[in-house]
Amino acid sequence: MSISPALTDAPSFSGCFHCGLPVPDGAHYPIQFEGETRQACCRGCQAVAQTILDSGQGAYYLHRTALPATPQQAEAELAQLGLYDLPEIQESFVRVETENVREAALILENIVCAACIWLNERHIAALPGVLSVEINYATRRARVRWDNSRIQLSAILKAVSDIGYVAHPFDPGRSDDIYKRERNTAIKRLAIAGLGMMQVMMYALPGYTATDMSADIRLLMRWASLILTIPVVGYSAWPFFVGAWRDLKRRMLGMDVPVALGVGTAFVASVYATFSGHGEVYYDSVTMFIFLLLTGRFLEMNARRRAGAAVEELVKLIPAATTRLPNWPLRDEEQVPVARLTVGDHVLVRPGETLPADGVVVEGDSAVSEAMLTGESLPVSKHKDAKVVGGSLNQASPLVVRVEKLGADTRLASIVRLLDRAQSEKPRIGQLADRAAAWFVGLLLLITVAVGLAWYVIDPSKVLWIVVSILVVTCPCALGLATPAALTTATGRLTRLGLLTTRGHALETLARATDLVFDKTGTLTHGRLSVRRVVPLGGCSEREVGMLAAALEAGSEHPIAKALREAVTPTATAAQIRNTPGRGVEGTIGGRTYRLGSPRFAAASDTPPSPPASDGGESWVALADETGLIAWFALADTPRADAPAALAALQRQGLRLHLLSGDAEAAVMRTAQQLAIDNWHAGALPEDKLAYVKKLQAEGRIVAMVGDGINDAPVLAGAQVSIAMGEGADVAQAAADMVMLGSRLGTLADGVALARKTQRIIRENLGWALAYNLVAIPAAALGHVTPWLAGIGMSASSLLVVLNALRLSDFKHNAAAVTAPSDSPLTAHR
């Protein structure tokens, strides 16, 4: 692009060329401008700046005389330019669902309480063209879906800005920066409030204790207290006034309104008393209350950060840079940002490095840890043609991986999306609490006016501090925090255990479940054949016939062939192999001809010998040479190794287990007997499974369904709560409320136990919030609560709710100690 000589000298700024923030050590995001290389702090700023230049708007950087005063103003300027509507900018944070439907991951700033979440959700959802909005209170991350033909993303961002908040594209690094910035600001406000409080208390104490203080000295103490209180009210308490004004402009009553009224009323009355020389002053109460409330919010901020740690850990798994092999199979290496990878690229992942994307191994053998994604502690062996998941850790040897999925299409991104959705959706008890909190403040103001009028008649000297105490002591925020704090912590803990919650109601419903219905193949069993028995004939050994069968099947991908190869490693090589589809395979080994397959094919007879006696559920394969049959192989889909222990733990929890399968009766009966499942049904079609679940529901049972296949999708959707296997079909996972990330069935018992504990903690939180307000309001109205004590109570109420929810983050399930829920119908019949 060309620019006139008059505009050739852009102002010089240190730090990021675009936003002005410091450039991190090791970051390399160059921007070419006016023949010079400028540095950006992140790939987002690099992309935005480059787009500004490429679109012919480079004068933006030449005309500005200073950087925006804050990063928020920089975001506002970009939103005004409409750059976030450009497809090249949206690539990193917007997912295209259909031609017009988009979904963006955003992060919100200036969120201070649950009421802020409620306000933003209501405001954004009311925009024409917005299809849904879900905001995670713990992480401040929002998921917004909109119709791009009706509304642009820039309009959504502007709407958020209009109500006093800032929304911008989510980036893990920026999320950390925002948290650090907010934490540092909170510490500054807290420090000023603390210092002011101590000094004001020092001047107030003599007024309470001294009996011979002159009027001049008392007035001097008041003026000194006023001077010290001004920075506490004007700086430390400023967010409360801003929040209250924002709510009032929107004709809403958030929790900042009573706080601002209480602080403002007490401060104005104290200033009037200082200037007039008449009346009481409350500088000590004002400063102490502000300090205590800021302390509570600071501790709550840290607790909330810890509650949302699971999601933050997941989004940080993808590395910033990786080693690309641009001329594969040549070994030329280059370090590139992961954002520059494209599908089909080859990357080299050394031991100790994290895989940057989903892909397929094209060279190397190694062990990869997927613990953060699946909850499986043991590393998984990976070899050529094996699929790998971005975010997993390579532990043993170098791997060359061909990239297949990037960004929002990866499994990790899908997990984060689903987890965000689950944490943002509220169960019925949470929705009820939100509705109560919404009208709570209005009722509180009416009570305050009534009590104030009553005390004006009884004792006018006490009106002010009693009114302030009522405004301060109540805490509607604890009601709003009770459910999201517990859900965020619980879903994060479950994800680390290997059970991904994708719907907000899932934990609540799972806690009340009475019946657990399983599919068989791929759920309770591995979903693949394995050799269960080998019966050699004619003096041959099991190993000998096993190697012969494996050699004949060396080049086949048939499930039976894979099972025979897994049973033993072939040492011989078969020649002249001829495959007869649906019957078997024939070949020559060591000069002798062998036939492997169905009994008729192997024996070359329409009346072959019968296979050995068995208890059913097995498929028999015969091996023969020129003389006749020399071995029988019994193959079956075997139960998962941990299935018996996992199902026993579920039964101890009071759940009634069911097995539904489309397989033959003998195979289903055998699996049911092995796993001690009394209720089973064989030969079930998808509609039969759904009818079975509906019948249980008609009896008043609360049904949880576990499945993995396409045929399980209808019954998964029909159950009150559904769980899909992580190895199963995509359509089954899409219909499920929860997804098992690994293959460990014991995770189900963990999930049930944690779901029940979560419901207990939500009830405890709501009970505490209600009980506290029912006691605190009358106590304050009767004059038993001073303003500073009210500050302690309000701060402690919110903090206790969050800390109680954090008990879930260290949850460890003791299956032996688990019992059925008290409201389970099963316990009533014992």
PDB file of N, CA and C in Angstrom, residues 100-146:
ATOM      1  N   ASN A 100     -25.410 -19.075   7.737  1.00  0.00           N
ATOM      2  CA  ASN A 100     -25.597 -17.794   8.427  1.00  0.00           C
ATOM      3  C   ASN A 100     -25.368 -17.856   9.933  1.00  0.00           C
ATOM      4  N   VAL A 101     -25.452 -19.051  10.532  1.00  0.00           N
ATOM      5  CA  VAL A 101     -25.343 -19.171  11.988  1.00  0.00           C
ATOM      6  C   VAL A 101     -23.877 -19.219  12.394  1.00  0.00           C
ATOM      7  N   ARG A 102     -23.497 -18.342  13.337  1.00  0.00           N
ATOM      8  CA  ARG A 102     -22.132 -18.267  13.840  1.00  0.00           C
ATOM      9  C   ARG A 102     -22.142 -18.441  15.352  1.00  0.00           C
ATOM     10  N   GLU A 103     -21.023 -18.926  15.879  1.00  0.00           N
ATOM     11  CA  GLU A 103     -20.840 -19.012  17.333  1.00  0.00           C
ATOM     12  C   GLU A 103     -19.468 -18.464  17.676  1.00  0.00           C
ATOM     13  N   ALA A 104     -19.414 -17.523  18.616  1.00  0.00           N
ATOM     14  CA  ALA A 104     -18.143 -16.885  18.992  1.00  0.00           C
ATOM     15  C   ALA A 104     -17.847 -17.129  20.460  1.00  0.00           C
ATOM     16  N   ALA A 105     -16.572 -17.272  20.754  1.00  0.00           N
ATOM     17  CA  ALA A 105     -16.098 -17.351  22.134  1.00  0.00           C
ATOM     18  C   ALA A 105     -15.570 -15.971  22.516  1.00  0.00           C
ATOM     19  N   LEU A 106     -16.212 -15.343  23.500  1.00  0.00           N
ATOM     20  CA  LEU A 106     -15.836 -14.000  23.929  1.00  0.00           C
ATOM     21  C   LEU A 106     -15.442 -14.029  25.401  1.00  0.00           C
ATOM     22  N   ILE A 107     -14.740 -13.002  25.824  1.00  0.00           N
ATOM     23  CA  ILE A 107     -14.441 -12.846  27.247  1.00  0.00           C
ATOM     24  C   ILE A 107     -14.925 -11.472  27.683  1.00  0.00           C
ATOM     25  N   LEU A 108     -15.552 -11.407  28.848  1.00  0.00           N
ATOM     26  CA  LEU A 108     -16.138 -10.168  29.353  1.00  0.00           C
ATOM     27  C   LEU A 108     -15.291  -9.590  30.473  1.00  0.00           C
ATOM     28  N   GLU A 109     -15.172  -8.275  30.468  1.00  0.00           N
ATOM     29  CA  GLU A 109     -14.498  -7.573  31.556  1.00  0.00           C
ATOM     30  C   GLU A 109     -15.523  -6.800  32.380  1.00  0.00           C
ATOM     31  N   ASN A 110     -15.107  -6.426  33.602  1.00  0.00           N
ATOM     32  CA  ASN A 110     -15.918  -5.642  34.547  1.00  0.00           C
ATOM     33  C   ASN A 110     -17.027  -6.463  35.192  1.00  0.00           C
ATOM     34  N   ILE A 111     -16.938  -7.798  35.106  1.00  0.00           N
ATOM     35  CA  ILE A 111     -17.907  -8.656  35.796  1.00  0.00           C
ATOM     36  C   ILE A 111     -17.516  -8.724  37.271  1.00  0.00           C
ATOM     37  N   VAL A 112     -18.445  -8.373  38.167  1.00  0.00           N
ATOM     38  CA  VAL A 112     -18.127  -8.389  39.595  1.00  0.00           C
ATOM     39  C   VAL A 112     -19.016  -9.326  40.396  1.00  0.00           C
ATOM     40  N   CYS A 113     -20.174  -9.710  39.852  1.00  0.00           N
ATOM     41  CA  CYS A 113     -21.052 -10.578  40.632  1.00  0.00           C
ATOM     42  C   CYS A 113     -21.999 -11.314  39.697  1.00  0.00           C
ATOM     43  N   ALA A 114     -22.812 -12.193  40.273  1.00  0.00           N
ATOM     44  CA  ALA A 114     -23.748 -12.973  39.470  1.00  0.00           C
ATOM     45  C   ALA A 114     -24.782 -12.093  38.784  1.00  0.00           C
ATOM     46  N   ALA A 115     -25.103 -10.936  39.385  1.00  0.00           N
ATOM     47  CA  ALA A 115     -26.067 -10.035  38.759  1.00  0.00           C
ATOM     48  C   ALA A 115     -25.533  -9.488  37.441  1.00  0.00           C
ATOM     49  N   CYS A 116     -24.213  -9.319  37.341  1.00  0.00           N
ATOM     50  CA  CYS A 116     -23.620  -8.857  36.081  1.00  0.00           C
ATOM     51  C   CYS A 116     -23.843  -9.882  34.969  1.00  0.00           C
ATOM     52  N   ILE A 117     -23.723 -11.154  35.315  1.00  0.00           N
ATOM     53  CA  ILE A 117     -23.971 -12.219  34.330  1.00  0.00           C
ATOM     54  C   ILE A 117     -25.419 -12.166  33.868  1.00  0.00           C
ATOM     55  N   TRP A 118     -26.313 -12.055  34.829  1.00  0.00           N
ATOM     56  CA  TRP A 118     -27.746 -12.000  34.506  1.00  0.00           C
ATOM     57  C   TRP A 118     -28.050 -10.829  33.584  1.00  0.00           C
ATOM     58  N   LEU A 119     -27.498  -9.653  33.891  1.00  0.00           N
ATOM     59  CA  LEU A 119     -27.746  -8.459  33.082  1.00  0.00           C
ATOM     60  C   LEU A 119     -27.241  -8.645  31.656  1.00  0.00           C
ATOM     61  N   ASN A 120     -26.027  -9.140  31.500  1.00  0.00           N
ATOM     62  CA  ASN A 120     -25.458  -9.315  30.165  1.00  0.00           C
ATOM     63  C   ASN A 120     -26.230 -10.349  29.359  1.00  0.00           C
ATOM     64  N   GLU A 121     -26.593 -11.454  29.994  1.00  0.00           N
ATOM     65  CA  GLU A 121     -27.347 -12.475  29.276  1.00  0.00           C
ATOM     66  C   GLU A 121     -28.694 -11.929  28.792  1.00  0.00           C
ATOM     67  N   ARG A 122     -29.385 -11.198  29.657  1.00  0.00           N
ATOM     68  CA  ARG A 122     -30.681 -10.628  29.270  1.00  0.00           C
ATOM     69  C   ARG A 122     -30.516  -9.610  28.149  1.00  0.00           C
ATOM     70  N   HIS A 123     -29.513  -8.759  28.255  1.00  0.00           N
ATOM     71  CA  HIS A 123     -29.323  -7.677  27.292  1.00  0.00           C
ATOM     72  C   HIS A 123     -28.934  -8.228  25.917  1.00  0.00           C
ATOM     73  N   ILE A 124     -27.988  -9.170  25.888  1.00  0.00           N
ATOM     74  CA  ILE A 124     -27.545  -9.718  24.608  1.00  0.00           C
ATOM     75  C   ILE A 124     -28.638 -10.562  23.971  1.00  0.00           C
ATOM     76  N   ALA A 125     -29.331 -11.348  24.785  1.00  0.00           N
ATOM     77  CA  ALA A 125     -30.389 -12.219  24.251  1.00  0.00           C
ATOM     78  C   ALA A 125     -31.520 -11.414  23.625  1.00  0.00           C
ATOM     79  N   ALA A 126     -31.714 -10.173  24.062  1.00  0.00           N
ATOM     80  CA  ALA A 126     -32.802  -9.345  23.535  1.00  0.00           C
ATOM     81  C   ALA A 126     -32.471  -8.744  22.175  1.00  0.00           C
ATOM     82  N   LEU A 127     -31.211  -8.850  21.728  1.00  0.00           N
ATOM     83  CA  LEU A 127     -30.832  -8.279  20.435  1.00  0.00           C
ATOM     84  C   LEU A 127     -31.450  -9.092  19.303  1.00  0.00           C
ATOM     85  N   PRO A 128     -32.037  -8.452  18.305  1.00  0.00           N
ATOM     86  CA  PRO A 128     -32.597  -9.205  17.168  1.00  0.00           C
ATOM     87  C   PRO A 128     -31.496  -9.917  16.396  1.00  0.00           C
ATOM     88  N   GLY A 129     -31.679 -11.204  16.186  1.00  0.00           N
ATOM     89  CA  GLY A 129     -30.677 -11.990  15.473  1.00  0.00           C
ATOM     90  C   GLY A 129     -29.803 -12.830  16.374  1.00  0.00           C
ATOM     91  N   VAL A 130     -29.779 -12.543  17.673  1.00  0.00           N
ATOM     92  CA  VAL A 130     -29.020 -13.359  18.623  1.00  0.00           C
ATOM     93  C   VAL A 130     -29.838 -14.595  18.965  1.00  0.00           C
ATOM     94  N   LEU A 131     -29.255 -15.765  18.730  1.00  0.00           N
ATOM     95  CA  LEU A 131     -29.983 -17.025  18.928  1.00  0.00           C
ATOM     96  C   LEU A 131     -29.839 -17.542  20.348  1.00  0.00           C
ATOM     97  N   SER A 132     -28.669 -17.393  20.943  1.00  0.00           N
ATOM     98  CA  SER A 132     -28.463 -17.840  22.327  1.00  0.00           C
ATOM     99  C   SER A 132     -27.222 -17.171  22.876  1.00  0.00           C
ATOM    100  N   VAL A 133     -27.184 -17.036  24.184  1.00  0.00           N
ATOM    101  CA  VAL A 133     -25.994 -16.515  24.859  1.00  0.00           C
ATOM    102  C   VAL A 133     -25.859 -17.211  26.210  1.00  0.00           C
ATOM    103  N   GLU A 134     -24.667 -17.687  26.497  1.00  0.00           N
ATOM    104  CA  GLU A 134     -24.384 -18.377  27.755  1.00  0.00           C
ATOM    105  C   GLU A 134     -23.072 -17.837  28.294  1.00  0.00           C
ATOM    106  N   ILE A 135     -23.067 -17.406  29.551  1.00  0.00           N
ATOM    107  CA  ILE A 135     -21.881 -16.805  30.150  1.00  0.00           C
ATOM    108  C   ILE A 135     -21.482 -17.617  31.362  1.00  0.00           C
ATOM    109  N   ASN A 136     -20.224 -18.009  31.407  1.00  0.00           N
ATOM    110  CA  ASN A 136     -19.672 -18.769  32.521  1.00  0.00           C
ATOM    111  C   ASN A 136     -19.190 -17.786  33.576  1.00  0.00           C
ATOM    112  N   TYR A 137     -19.833 -17.824  34.760  1.00  0.00           N
ATOM    113  CA  TYR A 137     -19.488 -16.850  35.798  1.00  0.00           C
ATOM    114  C   TYR A 137     -18.050 -17.016  36.276  1.00  0.00           C
ATOM    115  N   ALA A 138     -17.583 -18.244  36.377  1.00  0.00           N
ATOM    116  CA  ALA A 138     -16.247 -18.476  36.927  1.00  0.00           C
ATOM    117  C   ALA A 138     -15.148 -17.986  35.996  1.00  0.00           C
ATOM    118  N   THR A 139     -15.324 -18.161  34.689  1.00  0.00           N
ATOM    119  CA  THR A 139     -14.267 -17.811  33.735  1.00  0.00           C
ATOM    120  C   THR A 139     -14.556 -16.517  32.977  1.00  0.00           C
ATOM    121  N   ARG A 140     -15.768 -15.943  33.128  1.00  0.00           N
ATOM    122  CA  ARG A 140     -16.212 -14.751  32.402  1.00  0.00           C
ATOM    123  C   ARG A 140     -16.255 -14.978  30.900  1.00  0.00           C
ATOM    124  N   ARG A 141     -16.229 -16.228  30.474  1.00  0.00           N
ATOM    125  CA  ARG A 141     -16.243 -16.514  29.043  1.00  0.00           C
ATOM    126  C   ARG A 141     -17.688 -16.676  28.566  1.00  0.00           C
ATOM    127  N   ALA A 142     -17.991 -16.070  27.425  1.00  0.00           N
ATOM    128  CA  ALA A 142     -19.336 -16.106  26.869  1.00  0.00           C
ATOM    129  C   ALA A 142     -19.340 -16.872  25.549  1.00  0.00           C
ATOM    130  N   ARG A 143     -20.409 -17.611  25.326  1.00  0.00           N
ATOM    131  CA  ARG A 143     -20.655 -18.275  24.048  1.00  0.00           C
ATOM    132  C   ARG A 143     -21.894 -17.629  23.439  1.00  0.00           C
ATOM    133  N   VAL A 144     -21.714 -16.983  22.311  1.00  0.00           N
ATOM    134  CA  VAL A 144     -22.820 -16.273  21.665  1.00  0.00           C
ATOM    135  C   VAL A 144     -23.062 -16.872  20.285  1.00  0.00           C
ATOM    136  N   ARG A 145     -24.309 -17.231  19.998  1.00  0.00           N
ATOM    137  CA  ARG A 145     -24.711 -17.712  18.676  1.00  0.00           C
ATOM    138  C   ARG A 145     -25.640 -16.680  18.060  1.00  0.00           C
ATOM    139  N   TRP A 146     -25.419 -16.354  16.789  1.00  0.00           N
ATOM    140  CA  TRP A 146     -26.247 -15.342  16.145  1.00  0.00           C
ATOM    141  C   TRP A 146     -26.427 -15.667  14.665  1.00  0.00           C
TER     142      TRP A 146
END
